Coordinates of C-alpha atoms and ligand atoms in Angstrom, one line a residue:
M1 CA 138.6 123.6 108.5
C2 CA 138.2 121.2 111.2
G3 CA 136.3 122.4 114.6
I4 CA 137.0 122.8 118.3
V5 CA 135.4 123.4 121.3
G6 CA 136.1 122.8 124.6
Y7 CA 133.7 122.9 127.8
I8 CA 135.3 122.5 132.2
G9 CA 132.8 123.9 134.5
K10 CA 130.3 122.5 136.2
K11 CA 127.0 121.8 134.2
Q12 CA 127.3 118.4 131.7
A13 CA 129.1 118.8 129.7
A14 CA 128.6 117.0 126.3
P15 CA 125.3 119.1 126.1
I16 CA 127.2 122.6 125.8
L17 CA 130.1 121.3 123.7
L18 CA 127.3 119.4 121.1
D19 CA 126.2 123.1 120.7
G20 CA 129.0 124.7 120.4
L21 CA 130.2 121.6 117.7
A22 CA 126.7 123.3 115.6
K23 CA 128.2 126.4 116.2
L24 CA 131.0 124.9 114.0
E25 CA 128.7 123.3 111.8
Y26 CA 129.2 126.2 108.2
R27 CA 132.6 125.7 108.3
G28 CA 131.7 121.9 106.8
Y29 CA 132.9 118.2 108.7
D30 CA 132.7 115.3 107.6
S31 CA 132.8 113.2 111.7
A32 CA 132.6 115.0 114.8
G33 CA 133.2 113.4 118.3
M34 CA 133.7 114.2 122.0
A35 CA 135.4 113.0 125.1
V36 CA 134.7 113.0 128.2
Y37 CA 136.0 112.6 131.5
D38 CA 133.3 110.6 133.6
G39 CA 135.1 110.4 137.1
A40 CA 135.8 107.1 135.9
K41 CA 137.5 107.6 132.5
I42 CA 137.9 109.3 129.2
Q43 CA 135.3 108.3 127.2
V44 CA 134.7 109.3 123.6
Q45 CA 131.9 109.0 121.3
K46 CA 132.8 109.7 116.8
A47 CA 131.1 108.7 114.4
A48 CA 131.3 110.0 110.3
G49 CA 128.5 112.3 109.0
R50 CA 126.8 114.8 110.1
L51 CA 126.6 115.7 113.6
K52 CA 122.8 115.1 114.1
V53 CA 124.3 111.3 114.2
L54 CA 126.5 112.0 117.7
D55 CA 124.1 113.7 118.5
E56 CA 121.4 110.8 118.9
Q57 CA 124.1 108.5 119.3
T58 CA 124.9 110.2 122.8
H59 CA 121.0 111.3 123.1
N60 CA 121.5 114.9 122.5
G61 CA 125.2 114.5 125.4
K62 CA 123.1 113.2 128.1
A63 CA 124.2 109.7 128.3
M64 CA 128.1 111.4 128.2
P65 CA 128.0 112.1 132.5
G66 CA 130.7 114.7 133.3
T67 CA 131.2 117.9 133.8
I68 CA 135.1 118.4 131.2
G69 CA 135.0 117.3 127.7
I70 CA 136.6 118.3 124.2
G71 CA 134.9 118.1 120.8
H72 CA 135.7 118.4 117.4
T73 CA 134.1 118.2 113.8
R74 CA 136.5 116.9 111.1
W75 CA 137.1 118.0 107.9
A76 CA 139.4 114.9 106.6
T77 CA 142.9 115.1 105.8
H78 CA 144.9 112.1 106.2
G79 CA 142.5 109.1 106.2
A80 CA 139.2 109.5 104.9
P81 CA 136.5 109.9 106.9
S82 CA 135.1 107.7 108.7
D83 CA 134.6 106.8 113.0
T84 CA 138.0 105.7 113.6
N85 CA 139.3 108.4 111.5
A86 CA 136.9 111.3 113.3
H87 CA 138.8 113.2 117.1
P88 CA 139.2 113.1 119.1
H89 CA 142.1 110.3 119.0
Y90 CA 143.7 108.8 122.3
N91 CA 147.0 107.7 123.6
Q92 CA 148.2 104.1 124.1
D93 CA 146.3 103.4 127.2
E94 CA 143.4 105.9 126.9
T95 CA 144.6 108.6 129.6
I96 CA 145.1 111.6 127.7
A97 CA 142.7 112.7 124.5
V98 CA 142.9 114.7 121.9
V99 CA 141.5 117.7 119.3
H100 CA 143.1 119.0 116.4
N101 CA 143.2 121.3 113.9
G102 CA 146.1 121.9 111.4
I103 CA 148.4 119.2 109.6
I104 CA 151.2 117.1 111.2
E105 CA 153.5 117.6 108.6
N106 CA 157.0 115.5 110.0
Y107 CA 153.5 112.2 111.3
L108 CA 154.8 109.5 109.3
K109 CA 158.1 109.6 111.0
L110 CA 156.5 110.4 114.7
R111 CA 154.5 107.4 113.7
K112 CA 157.0 105.0 112.8
K113 CA 159.1 105.8 115.7
L114 CA 156.4 105.3 117.8
E115 CA 155.1 102.2 116.6
K116 CA 158.8 100.8 117.2
K117 CA 158.7 101.6 121.1
G118 CA 155.5 98.7 120.4
F119 CA 152.5 102.0 120.6
E120 CA 149.7 100.4 118.1
F121 CA 147.7 103.3 115.9
R122 CA 144.4 103.0 115.8
S123 CA 144.0 105.3 112.9
E124 CA 145.1 106.9 109.4
T125 CA 145.4 110.0 111.7
D126 CA 148.0 112.8 111.9
T127 CA 146.4 113.6 115.1
E128 CA 146.9 110.4 116.6
A129 CA 150.8 111.0 116.4
V130 CA 150.3 114.0 118.7
A131 CA 147.9 111.3 120.5
M132 CA 150.8 108.7 121.7
L133 CA 153.3 110.8 121.5
L134 CA 151.8 112.5 124.6
G135 CA 151.3 109.8 125.8
Y136 CA 154.6 109.1 125.2
Y137 CA 156.1 112.1 127.4
Y138 CA 153.6 112.2 130.0
K139 CA 154.8 111.5 133.2
G140 CA 152.9 113.5 136.0
D141 CA 153.0 117.3 134.9
P142 CA 151.1 117.6 131.4
L143 CA 152.5 120.8 130.5
E144 CA 156.2 119.3 130.4
A145 CA 154.7 116.6 127.9
I146 CA 152.3 119.6 126.0
G147 CA 156.2 121.6 125.9
K148 CA 158.2 118.3 124.4
V149 CA 155.3 117.5 121.4
M150 CA 155.5 120.4 120.9
H151 CA 159.4 120.0 120.1
R152 CA 158.8 117.3 118.4
V153 CA 156.1 118.5 115.7
E154 CA 156.5 120.4 112.8
G155 CA 153.0 121.6 110.4
S156 CA 150.3 123.3 111.9
Y157 CA 148.2 122.2 115.5
A158 CA 145.3 124.2 117.2
L159 CA 144.9 120.7 120.0
G160 CA 142.8 120.7 122.7
I161 CA 143.5 118.0 125.7
I162 CA 142.0 116.6 128.4
F163 CA 144.4 114.4 130.4
A164 CA 142.5 111.7 133.2
D165 CA 144.1 111.5 136.2
H166 CA 144.3 115.8 135.9
P167 CA 140.5 116.4 136.4
D168 CA 139.5 119.6 137.0
E169 CA 141.8 121.3 133.5
V170 CA 141.2 121.6 129.9
Y171 CA 145.0 122.1 127.8
S172 CA 145.1 123.8 124.8
V173 CA 147.9 124.3 122.8
R174 CA 148.4 126.1 119.0
K175 CA 150.8 127.5 116.2
D176 CA 149.7 128.5 113.1
S177 CA 145.8 127.4 113.4
P178 CA 143.4 129.8 115.1
L179 CA 142.9 128.4 119.0
I180 CA 140.6 131.4 121.7
V181 CA 139.6 130.8 125.0
G182 CA 136.5 132.5 127.5
Q183 CA 135.2 132.5 130.6
S184 CA 132.1 133.3 131.8
E185 CA 129.5 132.0 134.8
E186 CA 129.2 128.8 133.4
G187 CA 133.4 127.6 133.6
S188 CA 135.4 128.0 130.5
F189 CA 135.6 127.5 127.5
I190 CA 138.2 126.7 124.0
A191 CA 136.9 126.8 120.6
S192 CA 139.0 126.9 117.2
D193 CA 136.4 129.9 116.2
V194 CA 134.3 132.7 117.8
P195 CA 130.3 130.9 117.5
A196 CA 131.3 128.6 119.3
I197 CA 130.9 129.8 122.7
L198 CA 129.4 133.8 121.7
K199 CA 126.6 133.3 123.8
Y200 CA 129.1 132.3 126.9
T201 CA 130.6 135.5 127.0
R202 CA 132.3 138.0 124.0
D203 CA 135.6 138.5 126.2
V204 CA 137.9 136.2 124.3
Y205 CA 141.7 135.8 125.2
F206 CA 143.5 134.6 121.6
I207 CA 146.3 132.2 122.5
Q208 CA 149.0 133.2 120.1
N209 CA 151.7 130.7 118.4
E210 CA 153.7 128.1 120.8
E211 CA 150.8 129.6 123.7
I212 CA 148.7 127.3 126.2
A213 CA 145.8 128.0 128.2
V214 CA 145.4 125.8 131.1
L215 CA 141.8 126.6 132.1
T216 CA 139.9 125.1 135.2
E217 CA 136.1 126.4 136.2
N218 CA 137.3 129.5 137.0
T219 CA 140.5 130.6 135.9
I220 CA 142.5 130.1 132.9
T221 CA 146.6 130.5 132.8
F222 CA 148.7 131.3 129.7
Y223 CA 152.4 129.8 129.8
N224 CA 154.7 129.7 126.7
I225 CA 156.7 126.4 125.5
D226 CA 159.3 127.1 128.2
G227 CA 156.5 126.8 130.6
E228 CA 157.0 130.4 132.2
E229 CA 153.3 132.0 132.2
I230 CA 152.8 135.3 130.4
P231 CA 150.3 137.8 131.4
K232 CA 147.1 138.4 128.9
E233 CA 144.5 140.8 128.1
P234 CA 141.2 139.1 127.0
K235 CA 139.1 141.0 123.8
R236 CA 135.8 142.5 123.9
I237 CA 134.4 140.3 120.3
E238 CA 131.4 142.3 119.2
W239 CA 130.5 140.5 115.7
D240 CA 126.8 139.2 115.8
I241 CA 126.9 135.8 115.3
N242 CA 127.0 136.1 111.4
A243 CA 130.1 138.7 111.3
A244 CA 131.6 135.6 113.4
E245 CA 131.5 133.1 111.7
K246 CA 133.2 134.5 108.3
G247 CA 135.5 135.5 111.4
G248 CA 134.7 138.8 111.1
Y249 CA 135.3 139.1 107.6
E250 CA 131.9 140.3 105.0
H251 CA 132.3 137.2 103.6
F252 CA 133.7 134.0 102.9
M253 CA 135.1 135.0 99.6
L254 CA 137.4 137.7 101.3
K255 CA 137.7 135.1 104.3
E256 CA 139.0 132.9 102.0
M257 CA 141.4 135.1 100.1
N258 CA 142.9 135.7 103.2
E259 CA 143.1 131.9 104.3
Q260 CA 145.9 131.2 101.1
P261 CA 149.1 132.1 102.6
K262 CA 148.0 129.2 104.9
T263 CA 146.7 127.3 101.6
V264 CA 149.6 127.6 100.2
S265 CA 151.8 126.7 103.6
D266 CA 149.3 123.9 103.8
T267 CA 149.6 122.4 100.6
L268 CA 153.3 122.7 99.6
N269 CA 155.2 122.4 102.9
P270 CA 154.9 119.3 104.1
R271 CA 155.8 118.0 100.7
I272 CA 159.4 120.2 101.1
K273 CA 161.9 117.7 102.9
D274 CA 165.4 117.9 103.3
G275 CA 165.6 120.5 100.8
R276 CA 163.8 118.1 98.3
V277 CA 160.1 118.1 97.2
V278 CA 159.0 114.5 98.1
I279 CA 155.2 113.2 97.0
E280 CA 154.9 110.1 99.1
E281 CA 151.1 109.7 98.2
L282 CA 152.5 110.0 94.2
G283 CA 153.5 106.8 94.6
M284 CA 155.0 107.0 91.1
S285 CA 159.2 105.7 91.0
D286 CA 161.4 108.1 89.3
E287 CA 161.3 105.1 86.7
E288 CA 158.5 105.3 86.0
I289 CA 157.8 109.2 86.2
R290 CA 161.4 108.6 83.0
N291 CA 158.7 106.4 80.5
L292 CA 156.1 109.1 80.9
R293 CA 156.0 110.4 77.8
K294 CA 152.6 112.4 77.8
I295 CA 150.5 115.1 80.4
H296 CA 147.1 115.4 79.4
I297 CA 145.7 118.1 82.1
V298 CA 141.5 117.9 82.3
A299 CA 138.9 120.0 84.2
C300 CA 136.2 122.1 84.9
G301 CA 136.2 126.1 85.1
S302 CA 138.4 127.5 88.2
A303 CA 140.5 124.4 88.0
Y304 CA 141.1 123.7 84.1
H305 CA 142.1 127.3 83.9
A306 CA 145.1 125.5 87.1
G307 CA 145.2 123.0 83.8
I308 CA 146.4 126.0 81.8
T309 CA 148.9 127.0 83.7
G310 CA 150.4 123.6 84.8
K311 CA 151.1 122.5 81.3
Y312 CA 152.8 126.1 81.0
V313 CA 155.2 124.7 83.8
F314 CA 155.1 120.7 83.4
E315 CA 156.7 122.0 79.7
G316 CA 159.1 124.2 80.7
L317 CA 160.0 122.3 84.0
A318 CA 160.5 119.1 83.4
R319 CA 159.9 118.5 79.1
I320 CA 156.4 116.5 79.2
P321 CA 154.5 117.4 76.6
V322 CA 151.2 118.8 78.2
E323 CA 147.5 118.9 76.1
V324 CA 145.3 120.3 78.6
D325 CA 141.2 120.0 78.4
L326 CA 138.3 121.0 79.4
A327 CA 136.5 117.8 81.4
S328 CA 132.6 117.9 79.1
E329 CA 134.8 117.8 76.1
F330 CA 137.2 115.0 76.8
R331 CA 134.7 113.3 77.9
Y332 CA 133.0 113.2 74.2
R333 CA 135.7 114.1 72.3
D334 CA 137.7 110.4 71.4
P335 CA 140.9 111.2 72.8
I336 CA 144.1 109.4 71.8
I337 CA 145.4 108.3 75.1
E338 CA 148.9 105.9 74.3
E339 CA 150.9 104.2 76.4
N340 CA 153.1 105.8 79.7
T341 CA 149.8 109.0 79.3
L342 CA 149.4 110.3 82.8
V343 CA 146.0 112.0 82.6
I344 CA 145.6 114.4 86.1
I345 CA 142.2 115.3 86.8
I346 CA 142.0 118.6 88.7
S347 CA 138.8 118.9 91.6
Q348 CA 138.2 120.9 94.2
S349 CA 135.4 119.1 95.2
G350 CA 136.1 116.0 93.8
E351 CA 133.0 115.3 92.4
T352 CA 131.9 117.8 89.3
A353 CA 130.7 115.3 87.1
D354 CA 131.5 115.7 83.9
S355 CA 135.6 115.3 85.7
L356 CA 134.1 112.0 87.2
A357 CA 133.0 111.2 84.1
A358 CA 136.4 111.9 82.9
L359 CA 138.3 110.2 84.7
R360 CA 136.7 107.2 84.0
E361 CA 136.9 107.5 80.3
A362 CA 140.6 107.8 81.0
K363 CA 141.0 104.5 83.2
E364 CA 139.1 102.8 80.4
L365 CA 141.8 104.4 77.6
G366 CA 143.7 102.1 80.1
A367 CA 145.8 106.2 81.0
Q368 CA 147.1 106.7 84.9
T369 CA 144.9 108.7 86.4
L370 CA 145.7 111.0 88.8
G371 CA 143.1 113.5 91.1
I372 CA 144.5 116.9 92.5
V373 CA 141.2 116.9 94.6
N374 CA 140.8 119.2 97.7
V375 CA 138.1 116.8 99.2
V376 CA 139.1 113.8 100.7
G377 CA 137.9 110.4 99.8
S378 CA 135.5 112.7 97.3
S379 CA 134.5 110.6 94.3
I380 CA 137.6 111.6 91.7
A381 CA 140.0 110.4 94.7
R382 CA 138.8 107.5 95.5
E383 CA 138.2 106.8 92.2
A384 CA 142.2 107.8 90.7
D385 CA 144.5 105.6 90.8
R386 CA 146.9 108.4 92.9
V387 CA 145.6 110.6 95.0
M388 CA 146.9 114.6 95.9
Y389 CA 145.6 116.4 98.0
T390 CA 145.0 119.9 98.5
W391 CA 144.9 120.6 101.7
A392 CA 143.2 124.3 100.9
G393 CA 140.0 123.1 103.9
P394 CA 136.4 123.7 102.5
E395 CA 136.0 126.6 100.6
I396 CA 131.8 128.1 101.2
A397 CA 131.9 130.6 98.5
V398 CA 130.8 129.2 94.9
A399 CA 134.2 131.9 93.6
T400 CA 137.2 129.7 94.4
T401 CA 140.1 131.4 95.9
K402 CA 142.0 129.3 98.2
A403 CA 141.7 126.2 96.5
Y404 CA 142.7 127.5 93.1
S405 CA 146.3 128.3 94.6
A406 CA 146.5 125.2 97.0
Q407 CA 146.1 123.6 93.0
L408 CA 148.8 126.1 91.4
I409 CA 151.1 125.1 94.5
A410 CA 150.4 121.3 93.3
E411 CA 151.1 121.6 90.2
Y412 CA 154.5 123.2 90.7
L413 CA 155.2 120.5 93.3
L414 CA 154.6 117.7 90.9
A415 CA 156.8 119.4 87.6
I416 CA 159.9 120.2 90.0
K417 CA 159.3 116.1 91.4
F418 CA 159.1 114.9 87.9
A419 CA 161.9 117.3 86.2
S420 CA 164.1 116.4 89.5
A421 CA 163.1 112.7 88.5
R422 CA 164.0 113.4 84.2
G423 CA 166.9 114.9 85.2
K424 CA 166.2 118.1 83.7
L425 CA 166.5 119.9 86.9
S426 CA 169.4 120.3 88.9
D427 CA 170.3 120.4 92.9
E428 CA 170.6 124.1 92.6
A429 CA 168.0 125.2 90.2
C430 CA 165.9 122.3 92.4
A431 CA 166.9 124.6 95.4
L432 CA 165.9 127.9 94.6
L433 CA 163.2 126.9 92.9
I434 CA 161.8 125.4 96.1
K435 CA 162.7 128.8 98.1
D436 CA 160.9 130.9 95.5
L437 CA 157.5 128.7 96.6
K438 CA 158.1 129.3 100.3
A439 CA 158.3 133.0 100.3
I440 CA 154.7 132.5 98.2
P441 CA 152.7 132.8 101.3
A442 CA 154.1 136.0 102.8
Q443 CA 154.4 137.2 99.1
I444 CA 150.5 136.3 99.2
Q445 CA 150.1 138.2 102.3
M446 CA 151.9 141.1 101.0
L447 CA 150.0 141.3 98.5
L448 CA 146.7 141.2 100.0
A449 CA 147.5 144.3 102.1
N450 CA 147.0 145.7 99.7
K451 CA 143.3 146.0 99.3
E452 CA 142.2 149.3 99.5
D453 CA 143.7 150.6 96.5
I454 CA 142.4 147.3 94.7
Q455 CA 138.9 148.6 95.7
R456 CA 138.7 152.3 94.8
F457 CA 140.2 151.1 92.0
A458 CA 137.2 148.5 91.3
N459 CA 134.6 151.1 92.6
R460 CA 135.5 153.2 89.2
Y461 CA 134.3 150.1 87.4
L462 CA 131.3 149.1 89.0
A463 CA 128.9 150.2 85.7
A464 CA 131.3 148.5 83.0
R465 CA 129.8 146.7 80.7
D466 CA 133.0 144.7 79.0
V467 CA 136.0 144.3 80.8
F468 CA 139.0 142.6 78.6
F469 CA 141.9 140.1 80.6
I470 CA 145.1 140.1 77.9
G471 CA 148.4 138.1 78.2
R472 CA 151.2 135.3 76.6
G473 CA 151.6 132.2 78.2
I474 CA 151.0 132.0 81.8
D475 CA 149.9 135.5 82.0
H476 CA 147.0 134.1 79.3
A477 CA 146.3 131.2 82.3
I478 CA 146.0 134.1 85.3
S479 CA 144.0 136.1 82.5
L480 CA 141.2 133.5 82.1
E481 CA 141.2 133.1 85.4
G482 CA 140.3 136.6 86.2
S483 CA 138.1 137.3 84.0
L484 CA 136.1 133.9 84.6
K485 CA 136.5 135.5 88.6
L486 CA 135.5 138.9 87.6
K487 CA 132.3 137.5 85.7
E488 CA 130.6 135.0 87.7
I489 CA 130.0 137.3 91.0
S490 CA 130.0 141.1 89.3
Y491 CA 128.3 139.4 86.1
I492 CA 129.6 142.2 84.3
H493 CA 130.9 140.5 80.7
S494 CA 134.3 139.6 80.6
E495 CA 136.7 138.0 78.6
A496 CA 140.4 136.8 78.3
Y497 CA 142.3 137.3 75.2
A498 CA 146.1 135.7 74.3
A499 CA 147.1 139.3 74.1
G500 CA 148.7 138.4 70.1
E501 CA 145.1 137.3 69.0
L502 CA 143.4 140.4 70.5
K503 CA 143.9 142.5 66.7
H504 CA 142.5 138.8 64.8
G505 CA 138.7 140.0 66.2
T506 CA 138.7 141.5 69.1
I507 CA 139.9 145.2 69.3
S508 CA 136.8 146.0 67.1
L509 CA 134.8 145.6 70.5
I510 CA 137.7 148.4 72.6
E511 CA 135.3 151.4 73.2
E512 CA 136.7 154.6 75.1
G513 CA 136.9 154.2 78.5
T514 CA 136.5 150.1 78.3
L515 CA 138.7 148.5 80.5
V516 CA 141.9 146.3 79.6
T517 CA 143.4 144.5 81.6
A518 CA 147.5 143.6 81.1
V519 CA 149.3 140.7 82.9
I520 CA 152.4 140.6 82.5
T521 CA 154.6 138.8 84.3
Q522 CA 156.4 137.4 81.8
E523 CA 160.1 139.3 80.5
N524 CA 160.9 137.4 77.6
L525 CA 157.3 138.6 76.9
Y526 CA 157.4 142.4 78.5
K527 CA 158.2 143.7 75.2
K528 CA 155.3 141.9 73.1
V529 CA 152.5 142.8 76.0
I530 CA 153.9 146.6 75.8
S531 CA 152.7 146.7 71.8
N532 CA 149.2 144.9 72.3
V533 CA 148.5 147.2 75.4
V534 CA 149.8 150.3 73.2
E535 CA 147.0 149.3 70.0
V536 CA 144.4 148.8 73.2
R537 CA 145.7 152.0 74.2
T538 CA 145.4 154.0 70.9
R539 CA 141.3 152.9 70.8
G540 CA 140.3 154.2 74.0
A541 CA 141.0 151.9 76.6
F542 CA 142.1 152.6 80.4
V543 CA 144.4 150.0 81.2
M544 CA 145.8 148.1 84.5
A545 CA 148.8 146.4 84.2
V546 CA 149.8 143.9 86.5
T547 CA 153.3 143.0 85.9
N548 CA 156.3 142.5 88.3
E549 CA 157.6 145.0 90.3
D550 CA 160.8 146.0 88.7
N551 CA 158.9 146.6 85.6
T552 CA 158.1 150.4 85.7
E553 CA 158.5 150.6 82.2
I554 CA 154.6 150.4 82.1
E555 CA 154.1 153.3 83.5
K556 CA 154.4 155.2 80.7
T557 CA 152.3 153.0 78.5
A558 CA 149.7 151.8 81.2
D559 CA 147.0 153.7 83.5
Y560 CA 147.2 152.1 86.5
V561 CA 149.8 150.0 87.7
V562 CA 150.0 146.8 90.3
Y563 CA 153.0 145.1 91.3
I564 CA 153.4 141.7 92.0
P565 CA 156.9 140.5 94.0
K566 CA 159.5 138.8 92.8
T567 CA 159.4 135.2 92.2
N568 CA 160.3 133.0 89.6
R569 CA 158.3 133.0 86.1
Y570 CA 156.6 129.5 86.4
F571 CA 154.9 130.8 90.2
T572 CA 153.5 134.4 89.3
N573 CA 150.4 133.1 88.4
S574 CA 150.0 132.6 92.6
L575 CA 150.6 136.7 93.2
A576 CA 149.2 137.7 90.1
I577 CA 145.7 136.1 90.6
I578 CA 145.6 138.0 93.6
P579 CA 144.8 141.6 92.9
L580 CA 142.6 140.5 90.1
Q581 CA 140.6 137.9 93.0
L582 CA 140.3 141.3 94.5
F583 CA 139.2 143.4 91.4
S584 CA 136.5 141.2 91.2
Y585 CA 135.0 140.8 94.9
Y586 CA 135.3 145.0 95.4
V587 CA 132.8 145.1 92.1
S588 CA 131.0 142.8 93.0
V589 CA 130.7 144.3 96.9
G590 CA 130.3 147.8 95.2
K591 CA 127.9 146.2 93.1
G592 CA 125.3 145.2 96.0
L593 CA 125.3 141.9 94.7
D594 CA 125.6 138.1 97.2
V595 CA 128.8 138.1 96.3
D596 CA 129.9 133.3 97.6
K597 CA 126.2 133.0 96.4
P598 CA 126.3 134.6 92.8
R599 CA 122.8 134.1 91.0
N600 CA 122.0 130.7 88.9
L601 CA 125.7 129.4 89.5
A602 CA 126.3 125.9 92.1
K603 CA 129.2 125.3 94.5
S604 CA 130.0 121.7 93.4
V605 CA 128.3 121.1 89.3
T606 CA 127.3 117.4 89.9
V607 CA 125.0 117.3 86.2
E608 CA 126.2 117.0 83.4
Ligands
M6R22 O1 134.8 121.2 92.8 P1 135.8 121.5 91.0 O2 137.1 122.4 91.0 O3 136.0 120.2 89.9 O4 135.2 122.5 90.2 C1 135.3 122.7 88.8 C2 134.7 124.6 88.8 O5 132.9 124.4 88.7 C3 134.3 125.3 89.1 O6 136.0 125.7 89.8 C4 134.0 126.9 89.7 O7 134.5 127.9 88.2 C5 134.4 128.0 90.3 N1 133.0 128.2 90.8 C6 134.9 129.4 89.4 O8 135.2 130.3 90.6

């Protein structure tokens, strides 16, 4: 995720900004920049690539005079990583500079309106719409202009802002993206994360949603959206730098699991407009969608599991036949690609060698291709005919959690869009699906809150030799992902089976005390899976069930039950996976393993 640092004080700002940005490098970024007021105007320096480039360009910041400034490391969302798209962004006459974390959902609408009024945009970013809008509203009172902008923008934001004609103040404001401020003898600071300012102060103020902070060298004042002053107490940060990088969480995986509500909202909300699914970047007419005869989903690992869920959702909602392939198989199996076939490649990194090769193979065979990708500007994003980004932000833990959750959301959105275009979904049914989608972030939050219970349960299985995951339909897809999560970070052998398949061989492995996790979220299959649960229990298995909150009957059969809140049957994966992620995480922690960097694994598999 992007990083923000801001400073006002007696010292030269740029070296302090560079130092703060360096402390945020661990978050991942693809460009960096700074804006400093030099006594006459706001100077901006920015560069694609590592911070080192900016450092060299500015001679460690020394070439940028001035004691007030804002800095940014960007993880591209809107617009590829480039010098131009890097932050800060100016308003039209370069008297205001802005850095931004988050996503402005209505930026295209704002941009069009401002362009009609003669504003000339220089970048492809959503952030520039904020800078221009600030310029549009600014009539000498920064607070008033910021308040007006807050009323107009939709989405999430943490902003650092400087105004050339208020050279003794740094402004900051946030909604749904974190921002903190602090003060020391050196001056006042803003930051998106604690590590950036930890060396100056441990007493920080957390800006709450829709609050504005105004910093001078010696003061910090907080205002609400109406410009009324509000009191605020600092909080003492006791974390060391290591803990601070993880936002106070013990591991990146835990941090990333906890980011899932936001990841889901960020991927979902910008694509819901006036109660409809709008995927602007898809660029497919309804007629093209109607003409589709087949979808192939191709991916590796967890992305492949997201693809298996996708098969059920696309086929169920849009009635398009779907084949799902492992990329390493697809590329060599001489697949049959007929006319009007869409090949969807799913990849967090956008660099997985087999997925990239499969994409190239699909294009050669004449398929239309769509990438569902997390890393903007990555190889798959560049080479696919179309790309739909999952806005999960950088994922650091090798075991994917939040990117996988975002991939599911992207597929649900596409399936709804395809179903509507193909006349398979009434407006009412579509509205109900969207209502359920919008409830998912809060439901994930609720499931995450149950972590202690899952941890206690996980602690009983630290010495397990084998764990089995069973389910039918979509629940089989969830089981596959649950099983992969467990084995990759706990080194416990685990397998996922379609529940009906057990008795064709695997059931011979069940012994007294073997843990079997049964995922049971598909109401039409309750009875069938319960029979399978009985089969394994009779052979001594201990059964953990993950099921819908109305399926209390299961308590008669399973030994331990985790309930998930009510949602549409196509979306249960987004909820049922949460306890399975937590379970794997706590088994790994309990065994004292390297959760974030499991042995033999790399985050991005760029070799065949
Ligand atoms: O970057 P990608 O999504 O293409 O990566 C695919 C797999 O390598 C990845 O999902 C892997 O299975 C994860 N480590 C699972 O947690």
